[in-house]
XYZ file of C-alpha atoms in Angstrom:
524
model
C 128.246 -143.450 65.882
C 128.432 -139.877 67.397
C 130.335 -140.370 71.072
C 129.448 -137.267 73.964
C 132.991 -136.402 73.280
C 132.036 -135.170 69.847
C 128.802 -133.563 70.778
C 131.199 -131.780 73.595
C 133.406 -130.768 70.252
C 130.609 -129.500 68.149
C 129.020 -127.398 71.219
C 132.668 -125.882 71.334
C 132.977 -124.851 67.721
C 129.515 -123.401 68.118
C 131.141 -121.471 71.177
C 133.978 -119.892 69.916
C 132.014 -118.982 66.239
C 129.495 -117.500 68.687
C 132.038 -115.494 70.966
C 134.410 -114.454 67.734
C 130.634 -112.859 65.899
C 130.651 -115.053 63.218
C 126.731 -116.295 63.597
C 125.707 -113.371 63.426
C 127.449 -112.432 60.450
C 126.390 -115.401 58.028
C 124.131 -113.789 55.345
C 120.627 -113.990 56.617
C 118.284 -113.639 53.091
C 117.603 -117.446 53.220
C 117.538 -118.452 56.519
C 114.055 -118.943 58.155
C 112.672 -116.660 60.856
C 113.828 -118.414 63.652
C 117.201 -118.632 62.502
C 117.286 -115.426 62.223
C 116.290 -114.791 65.308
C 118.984 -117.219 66.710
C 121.454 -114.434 64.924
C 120.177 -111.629 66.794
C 120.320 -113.115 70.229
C 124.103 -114.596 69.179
C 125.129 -110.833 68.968
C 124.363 -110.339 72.552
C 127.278 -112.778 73.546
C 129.915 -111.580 70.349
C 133.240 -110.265 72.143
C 133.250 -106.272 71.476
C 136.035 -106.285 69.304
C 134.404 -108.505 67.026
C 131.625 -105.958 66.283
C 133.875 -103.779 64.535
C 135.265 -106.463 62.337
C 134.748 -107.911 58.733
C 133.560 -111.250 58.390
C 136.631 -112.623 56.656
C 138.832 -111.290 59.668
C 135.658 -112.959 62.293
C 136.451 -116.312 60.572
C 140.364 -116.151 60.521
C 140.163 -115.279 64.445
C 137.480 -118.583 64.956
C 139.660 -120.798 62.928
C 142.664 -119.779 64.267
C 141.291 -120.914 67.881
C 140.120 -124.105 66.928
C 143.360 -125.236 65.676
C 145.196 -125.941 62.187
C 143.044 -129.043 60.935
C 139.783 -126.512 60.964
C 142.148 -124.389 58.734
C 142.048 -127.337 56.440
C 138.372 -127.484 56.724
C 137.579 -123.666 55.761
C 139.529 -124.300 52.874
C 138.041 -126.992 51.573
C 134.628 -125.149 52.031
C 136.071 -122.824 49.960
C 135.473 -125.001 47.470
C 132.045 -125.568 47.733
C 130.191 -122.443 47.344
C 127.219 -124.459 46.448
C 127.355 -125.930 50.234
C 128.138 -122.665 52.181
C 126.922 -119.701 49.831
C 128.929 -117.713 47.529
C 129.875 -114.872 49.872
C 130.838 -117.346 52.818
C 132.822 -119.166 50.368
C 134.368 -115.890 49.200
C 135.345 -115.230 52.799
C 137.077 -118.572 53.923
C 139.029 -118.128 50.460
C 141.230 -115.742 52.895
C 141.689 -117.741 54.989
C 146.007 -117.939 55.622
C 147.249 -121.133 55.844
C 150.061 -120.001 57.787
C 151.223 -121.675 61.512
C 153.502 -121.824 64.067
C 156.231 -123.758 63.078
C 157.565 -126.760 65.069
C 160.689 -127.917 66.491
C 163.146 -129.320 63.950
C 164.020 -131.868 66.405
C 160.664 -133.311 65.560
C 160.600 -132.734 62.239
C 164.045 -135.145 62.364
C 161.872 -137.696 63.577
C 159.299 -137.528 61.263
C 161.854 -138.095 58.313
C 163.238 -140.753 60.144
C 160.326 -142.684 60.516
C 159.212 -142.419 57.253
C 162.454 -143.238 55.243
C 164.093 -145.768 57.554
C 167.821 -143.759 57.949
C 169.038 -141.115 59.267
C 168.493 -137.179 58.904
C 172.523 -136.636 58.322
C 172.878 -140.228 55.851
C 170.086 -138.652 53.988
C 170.813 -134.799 53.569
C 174.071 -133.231 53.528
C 172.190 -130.080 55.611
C 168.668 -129.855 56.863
C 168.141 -126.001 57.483
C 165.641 -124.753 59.931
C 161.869 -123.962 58.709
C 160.904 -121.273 56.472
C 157.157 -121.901 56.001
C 154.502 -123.773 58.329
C 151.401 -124.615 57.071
C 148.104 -126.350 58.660
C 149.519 -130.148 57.596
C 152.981 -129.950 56.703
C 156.588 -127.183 57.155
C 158.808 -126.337 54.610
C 162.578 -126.844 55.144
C 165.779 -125.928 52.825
C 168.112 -128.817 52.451
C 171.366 -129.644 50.533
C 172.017 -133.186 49.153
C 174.508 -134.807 47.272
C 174.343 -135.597 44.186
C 177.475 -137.050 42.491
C 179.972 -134.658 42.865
C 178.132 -131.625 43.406
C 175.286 -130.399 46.239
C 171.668 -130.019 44.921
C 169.283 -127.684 46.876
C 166.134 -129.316 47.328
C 162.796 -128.420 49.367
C 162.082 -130.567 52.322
C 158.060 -131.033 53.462
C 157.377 -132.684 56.529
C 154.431 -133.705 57.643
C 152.799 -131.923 61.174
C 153.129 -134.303 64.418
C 149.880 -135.487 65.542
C 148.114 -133.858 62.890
C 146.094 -137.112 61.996
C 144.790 -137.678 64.968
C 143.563 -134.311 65.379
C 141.934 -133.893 62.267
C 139.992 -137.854 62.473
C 138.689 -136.318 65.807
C 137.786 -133.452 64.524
C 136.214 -135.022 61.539
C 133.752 -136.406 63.711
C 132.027 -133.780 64.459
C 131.519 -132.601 60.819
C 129.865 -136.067 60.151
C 127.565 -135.188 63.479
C 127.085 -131.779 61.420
C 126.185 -133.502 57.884
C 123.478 -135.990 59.589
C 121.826 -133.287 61.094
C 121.749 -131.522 58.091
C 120.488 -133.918 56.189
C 117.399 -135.120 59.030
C 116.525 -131.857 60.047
C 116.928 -129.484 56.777
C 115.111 -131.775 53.535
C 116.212 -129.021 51.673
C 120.128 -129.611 51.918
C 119.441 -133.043 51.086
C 120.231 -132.133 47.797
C 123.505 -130.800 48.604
C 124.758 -133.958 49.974
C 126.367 -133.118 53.023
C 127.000 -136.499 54.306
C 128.850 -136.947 50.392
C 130.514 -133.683 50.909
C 132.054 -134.470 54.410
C 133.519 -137.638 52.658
C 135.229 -135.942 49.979
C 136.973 -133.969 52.825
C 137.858 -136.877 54.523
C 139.309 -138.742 51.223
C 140.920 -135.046 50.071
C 142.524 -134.479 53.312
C 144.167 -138.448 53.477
C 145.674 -138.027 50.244
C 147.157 -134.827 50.998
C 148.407 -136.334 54.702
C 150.056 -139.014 52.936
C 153.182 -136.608 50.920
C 153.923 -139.963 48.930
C 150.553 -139.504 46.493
C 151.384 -135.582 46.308
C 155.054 -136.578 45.140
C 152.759 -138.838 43.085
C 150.454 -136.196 41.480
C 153.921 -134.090 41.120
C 155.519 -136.922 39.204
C 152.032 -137.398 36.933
C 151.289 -133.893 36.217
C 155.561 -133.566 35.161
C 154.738 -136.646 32.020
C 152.122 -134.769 31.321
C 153.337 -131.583 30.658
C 157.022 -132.291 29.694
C 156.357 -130.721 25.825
C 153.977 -127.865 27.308
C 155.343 -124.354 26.598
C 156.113 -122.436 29.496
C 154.982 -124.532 32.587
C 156.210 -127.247 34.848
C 156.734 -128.491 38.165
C 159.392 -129.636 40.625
C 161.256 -132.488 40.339
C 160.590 -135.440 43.155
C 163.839 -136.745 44.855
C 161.934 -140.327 45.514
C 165.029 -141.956 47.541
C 164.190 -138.978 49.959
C 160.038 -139.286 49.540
C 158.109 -141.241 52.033
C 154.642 -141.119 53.786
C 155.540 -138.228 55.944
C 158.047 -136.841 53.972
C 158.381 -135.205 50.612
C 161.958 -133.871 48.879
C 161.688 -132.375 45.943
C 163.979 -130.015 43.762
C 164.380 -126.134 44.842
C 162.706 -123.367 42.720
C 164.637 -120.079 42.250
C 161.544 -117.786 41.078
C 159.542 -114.542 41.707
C 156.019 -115.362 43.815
C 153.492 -114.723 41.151
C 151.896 -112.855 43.572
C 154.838 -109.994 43.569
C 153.603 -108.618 40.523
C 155.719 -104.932 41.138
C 158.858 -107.662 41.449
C 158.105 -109.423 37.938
C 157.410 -105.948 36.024
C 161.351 -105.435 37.544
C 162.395 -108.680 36.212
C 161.363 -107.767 32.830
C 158.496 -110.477 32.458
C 155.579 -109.816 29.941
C 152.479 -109.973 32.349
C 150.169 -110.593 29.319
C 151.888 -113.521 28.185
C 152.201 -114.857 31.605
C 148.625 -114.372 32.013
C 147.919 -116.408 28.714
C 150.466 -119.219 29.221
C 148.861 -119.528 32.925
C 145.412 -119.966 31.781
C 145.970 -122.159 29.029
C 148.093 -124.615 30.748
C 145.200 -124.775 32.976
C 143.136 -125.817 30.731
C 145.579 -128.288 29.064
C 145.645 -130.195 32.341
C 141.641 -129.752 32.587
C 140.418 -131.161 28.631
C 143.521 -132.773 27.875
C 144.612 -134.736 30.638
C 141.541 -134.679 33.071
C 144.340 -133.777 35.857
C 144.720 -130.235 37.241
C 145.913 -128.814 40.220
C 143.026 -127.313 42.250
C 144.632 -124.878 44.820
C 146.382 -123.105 41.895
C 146.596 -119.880 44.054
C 149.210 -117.236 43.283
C 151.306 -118.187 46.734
C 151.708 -121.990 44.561
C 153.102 -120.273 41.515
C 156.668 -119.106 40.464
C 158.171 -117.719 37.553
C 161.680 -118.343 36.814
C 163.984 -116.331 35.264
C 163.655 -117.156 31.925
C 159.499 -116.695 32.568
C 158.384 -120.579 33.105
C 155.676 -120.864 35.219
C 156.335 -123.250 37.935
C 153.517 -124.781 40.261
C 153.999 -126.209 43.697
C 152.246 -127.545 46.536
C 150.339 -130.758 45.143
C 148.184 -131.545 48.081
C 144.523 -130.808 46.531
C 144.228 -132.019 42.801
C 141.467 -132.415 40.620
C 140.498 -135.110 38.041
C 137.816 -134.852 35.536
C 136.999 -137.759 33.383
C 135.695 -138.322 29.807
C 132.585 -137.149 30.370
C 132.685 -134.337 32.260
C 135.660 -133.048 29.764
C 132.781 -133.446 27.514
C 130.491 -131.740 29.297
C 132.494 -129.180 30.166
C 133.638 -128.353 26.437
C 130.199 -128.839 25.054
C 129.164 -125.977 27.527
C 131.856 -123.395 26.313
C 131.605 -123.918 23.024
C 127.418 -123.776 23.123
C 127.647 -120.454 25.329
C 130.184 -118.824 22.198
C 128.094 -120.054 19.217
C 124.678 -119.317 21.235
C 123.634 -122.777 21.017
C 121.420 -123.072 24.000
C 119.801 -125.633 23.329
C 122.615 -127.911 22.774
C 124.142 -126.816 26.263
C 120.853 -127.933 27.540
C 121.032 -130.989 25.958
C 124.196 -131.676 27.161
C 122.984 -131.618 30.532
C 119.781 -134.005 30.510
C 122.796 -136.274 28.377
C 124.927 -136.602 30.982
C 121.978 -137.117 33.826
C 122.860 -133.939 35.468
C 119.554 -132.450 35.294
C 117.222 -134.996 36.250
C 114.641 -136.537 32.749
C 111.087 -135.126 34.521
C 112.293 -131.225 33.702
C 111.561 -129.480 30.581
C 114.329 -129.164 28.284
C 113.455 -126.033 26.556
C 112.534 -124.241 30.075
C 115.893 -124.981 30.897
C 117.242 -124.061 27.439
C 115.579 -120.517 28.392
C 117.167 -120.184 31.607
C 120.405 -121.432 29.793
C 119.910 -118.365 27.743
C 119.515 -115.817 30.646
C 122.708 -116.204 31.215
C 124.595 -116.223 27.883
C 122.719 -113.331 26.137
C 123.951 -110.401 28.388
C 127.654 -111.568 27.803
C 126.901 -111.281 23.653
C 127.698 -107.567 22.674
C 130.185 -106.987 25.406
C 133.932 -106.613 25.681
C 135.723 -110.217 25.579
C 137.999 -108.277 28.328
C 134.993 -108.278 30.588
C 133.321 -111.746 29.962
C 134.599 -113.846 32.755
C 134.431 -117.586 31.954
C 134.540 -118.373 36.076
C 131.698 -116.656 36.346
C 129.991 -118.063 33.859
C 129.957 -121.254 35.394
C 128.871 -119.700 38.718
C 125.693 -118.575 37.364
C 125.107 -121.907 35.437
C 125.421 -123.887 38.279
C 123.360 -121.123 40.032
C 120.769 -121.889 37.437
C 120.941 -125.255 37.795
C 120.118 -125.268 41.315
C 116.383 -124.426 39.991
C 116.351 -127.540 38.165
C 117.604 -130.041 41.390
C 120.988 -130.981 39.727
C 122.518 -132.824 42.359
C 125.864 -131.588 43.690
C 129.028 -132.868 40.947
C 132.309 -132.446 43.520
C 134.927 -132.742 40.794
C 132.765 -130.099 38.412
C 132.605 -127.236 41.929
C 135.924 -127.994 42.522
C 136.831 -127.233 38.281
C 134.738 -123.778 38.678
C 136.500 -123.252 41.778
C 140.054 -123.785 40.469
C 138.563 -121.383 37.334
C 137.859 -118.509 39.392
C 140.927 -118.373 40.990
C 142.931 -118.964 37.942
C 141.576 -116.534 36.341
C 141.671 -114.155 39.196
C 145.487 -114.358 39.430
C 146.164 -113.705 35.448
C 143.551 -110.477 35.712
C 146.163 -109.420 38.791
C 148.935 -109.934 35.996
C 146.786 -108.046 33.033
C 143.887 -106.147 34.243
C 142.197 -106.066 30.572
C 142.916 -109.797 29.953
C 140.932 -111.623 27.242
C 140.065 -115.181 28.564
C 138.240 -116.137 25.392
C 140.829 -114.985 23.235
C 143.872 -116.844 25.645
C 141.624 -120.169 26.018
C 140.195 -120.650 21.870
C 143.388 -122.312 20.670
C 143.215 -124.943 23.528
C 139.502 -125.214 24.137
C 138.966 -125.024 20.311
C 142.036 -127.547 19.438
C 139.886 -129.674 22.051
C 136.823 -129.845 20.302
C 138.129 -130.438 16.795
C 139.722 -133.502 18.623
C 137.061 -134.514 20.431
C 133.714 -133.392 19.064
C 134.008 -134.739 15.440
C 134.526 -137.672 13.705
C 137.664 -138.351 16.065
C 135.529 -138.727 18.596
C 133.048 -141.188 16.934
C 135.945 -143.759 16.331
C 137.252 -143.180 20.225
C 133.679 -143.756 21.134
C 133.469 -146.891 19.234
C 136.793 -148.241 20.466
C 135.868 -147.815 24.223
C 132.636 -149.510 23.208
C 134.177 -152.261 21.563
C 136.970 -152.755 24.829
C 134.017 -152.615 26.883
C 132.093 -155.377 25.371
C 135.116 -157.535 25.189
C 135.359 -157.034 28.930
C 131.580 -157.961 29.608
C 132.609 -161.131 27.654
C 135.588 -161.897 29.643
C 133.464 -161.924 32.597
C 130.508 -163.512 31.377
C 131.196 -166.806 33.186
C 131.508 -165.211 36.516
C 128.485 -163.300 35.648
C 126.269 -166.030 34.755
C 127.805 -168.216 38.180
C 126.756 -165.469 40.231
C 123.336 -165.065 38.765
C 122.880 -168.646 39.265
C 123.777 -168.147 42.968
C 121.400 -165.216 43.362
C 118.627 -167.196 41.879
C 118.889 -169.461 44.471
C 119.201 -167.728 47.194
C 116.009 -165.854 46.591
C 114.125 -169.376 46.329
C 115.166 -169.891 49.064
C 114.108 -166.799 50.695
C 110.594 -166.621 49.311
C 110.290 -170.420 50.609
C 111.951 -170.314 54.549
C 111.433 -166.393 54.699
C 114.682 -164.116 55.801
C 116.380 -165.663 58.799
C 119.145 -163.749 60.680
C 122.066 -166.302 62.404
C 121.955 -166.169 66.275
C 125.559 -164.394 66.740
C 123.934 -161.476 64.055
C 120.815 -160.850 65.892
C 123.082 -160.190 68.893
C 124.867 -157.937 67.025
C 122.266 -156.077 66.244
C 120.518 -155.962 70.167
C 123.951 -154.609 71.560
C 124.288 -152.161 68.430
C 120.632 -150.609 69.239
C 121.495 -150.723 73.052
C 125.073 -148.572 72.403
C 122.618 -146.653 70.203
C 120.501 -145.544 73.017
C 122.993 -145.647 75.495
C 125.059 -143.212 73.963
C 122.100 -140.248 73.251
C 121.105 -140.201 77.189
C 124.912 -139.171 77.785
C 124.997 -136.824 74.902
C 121.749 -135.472 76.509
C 123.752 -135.322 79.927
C 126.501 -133.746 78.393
C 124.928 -130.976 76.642
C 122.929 -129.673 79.584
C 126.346 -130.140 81.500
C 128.163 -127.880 79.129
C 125.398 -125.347 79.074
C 125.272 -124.896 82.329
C 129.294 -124.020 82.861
C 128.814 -121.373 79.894
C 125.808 -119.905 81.881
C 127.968 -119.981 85.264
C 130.704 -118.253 82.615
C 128.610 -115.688 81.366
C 127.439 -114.607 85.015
């Protein structure tokens, strides 16, 4: 239930993304006439500088005064072009996740809290911060193992950031109900769904044990991969707020005048980088989705390393599937079967016409035929699927925007390495490897040994199954014979929910005319 607190939160954001000219910046082709008027009175109270300012540089100055957890949220949103437009998303892709940092005195606490002893039992130094972030800062450290000091990286979590961000989260919920009561059209869109990804992405990456976690998981994976891996997890020094993990000598991926000095062969950086991506994507349904160039090092011997675990992605059998299917339709012009593949899997809903959609399928992968491989981008071939797919209401698949996401980016940082980069050509031995695997008769016989698992399950629980059904028979009889009854203590319940209910919108009422009125005194 929204409290006049978060309706005095919301009425703020709108404030300072009205004052920093962001309204009035949001593309305006779709939005209805009196939204667009909305936009041209919001310019009358934009602060001057803000006039003369890009977008992307309008939303850094907002975010930046709401405060790091809305940092976390324009990220995220990032994410979701299909929520917040493609341009918009494009724009809070820039957004720096770089803070103030905060006292190490605190940050001592934090670790002690978490792990139980203290800072100078644990480390044999604990250096001062070199990199603050919206959730967590970065510290060197030195600890002992054996006989000799290790260097390790030390990520604390930010004090009071949880907090913050719950109360903040509240008024994104207030947001996402509104959307979906007063705009039918973003129904499809899910933005009550949406706002509880963020929620459940944004717990796992406040708790640093399940990004040691997805450190320690993506490390088994790829311990026989080529090229790639991650940082090691000190666990005796890992806890909820804390994460220690080994130190990574390497050039920033994003220095790419500083790797050319080092001697590294951009091209095969590019390919190794893009095909351990999609290892982690077909083969192991686990990738790491904020695979930005700032997350990526290259040691000296030109291993790719990956840090900074907090957002992941997980795809399962299906959507590997799906996703495979799709590639390998587009290349062999098989429309049809990449249309297929999507009334299959109940992402297009059953009353559409196949071959309509097999056309519109086939608006898209004509033009790339005939042209340069160099030039075919395979991000933006999804973008314009699941642009077409919009036409035919295919509901909003999180984990498949956040994989065409993660693509786009991925493939943005090895075309920084190697301009003229062939994607196809890097991703046929994996993608292709992955369909021999899993698109022929392997697959039949892993189909039919899930299926046969699966029935031994529904066997296993066949006795519970059938006691249950028993029970539910009953209690219907008995329903359709005394009628539905509620217990005396749950019809109080629900009188003092309904009175809280309307309690609570006559001070929201009072509080929005309340804070209206001070930015009307403000403004004269």
């Amino acid at each position: 239930m929204s409290t006049p607190a978060t309706y005095a939160r919301l009425i703020r954001i709108g404030w300072v993304l009205l004052r920093e000219g962001v309204i009035s910046a949001i593309p305006s082709e779709n939005l209805p006439p009196a939204a667009r008027l909305a936009q041209s009175v919001a310019k009358l109270f934009e602060r001057r500088h803000a006039q003369n300012e890009e977008r992307s540089q309008r939303l850094s100055r907002a975010v930046e005064r709401l405060g790091p957890s809305y940092v976390k949220i324009g990220q995220f949103l990032a994410t979701r072009p299909d929520v917040v437009g493609a341009e918009l998303a494009a724009d809070l892709a820039f957004l720096q996740d770089r803070m103030g940092t905060f006292p190490p005195a605190e940050a001592h606490q934090a670790v002690e809290a978490s792990l139980g002893r203290s800072v100078s039992e644990l480390f044999e130094n604990f250096g001062e911060p070199i990199a603050a972030a919206s959730m967590a800062q970065v510290h060197p450290g030195l600890v002992r193992k054996g006989d000799a000091l290790a260097k390790v990286a030390i990520k604390v979590i930010r004090p009071g950031i949880r907090q913050r961000f719950t109360r903040d989260l509240e008024a994104m919920y207030l947001v996402a109900r509104m959307q979906e009561r007063f705009l039918p059209h973003m129904r499809r869109l899910r933005p009550v769904e949406v706002t509880k990804t963020l929620e459940q992405t944004t717990k796992v990456e406040m708790d640093l044990r399940l990004e040691a976690a997805a450190l320690s998981e993506i490390a088994e994976n790829t311990k026989d991969d080529p090229g790639f891996r991650v940082p090691a997890v000190d666990w005796e020094r890992t806890g909820r707020d804390v994460v220690t993990m080994e130190w990574i000598e390497g050039t920033r991926m994003a220095d790419v005048a500083a790797l050319k000095a080092a001697g590294h062969d951009l091209e095969r950086l590019a390919t190794t980088l893009i095909q351990s991506f999609l290892r982690h994507t077909l083969r192991d349904g686990f990738f790491h989705a904020d695979m930005h160039q700032g997350n990526l090092l290259v040691e000296a011997d030109g291993t790719i390393v990956a840090v900074d675990f907090g957002i992941v992605g997980r795809l399962g059998k299906k959507e590997r599937r799906f996703l495979a299917e799709i590639l390998f339709g587009f290349i062999t012009r098989d429309y049809l079967r990449v249309a297929d593949v999507h009334f299959e899997a109940g992402y297009v809903p059953a009353h559409h016409d196949m071959a309509s959609f097999a056309q519109a399928i086939r608006a898209i992968g004509e033009p790339i035929h005939g042209q340069p491989a160099e030039t075919i981008s395979m991000a933006k071939l999804l973008t314009l699927l699941f642009e077409v797919t919009e036409l035919f209401d295919m509901e909003t698949r999180p984990e498949l925007v956040m994989l065409q996401k993660t693509m786009v980016v991925v493939e943005g940082v090895a075309r920084t390495l190697d301009p003229r980069f062939n994607m196809w050509k890097a991703a046929e031995p994996v993608v292709g490897d992955w369909i021999r695997t899993n698109l022929g008769p392997k697959r039949v016989m892993a189909d039919l040994r899930d299926g046969l698992h699966a029935a031994i399950r529904v066997a296993e629980a066949a006795p519970e199954i059938a006691l249950k059904t028993e029970r539910l028979s009953r209690d219907i009889t008995a329903m359709a014979e005394k009628g539905l009854r509620f217990d005396p203590e749950t019809a109080e319940a629900i009188g003092r929910a309904e009175a809280r209910h309307a309690r609570s919108g006559r001070v929201a009422l009072w509080v929005i005319a309340i804070t209206l009125i001070v930015i009307a005194w403000e403004l004269l």
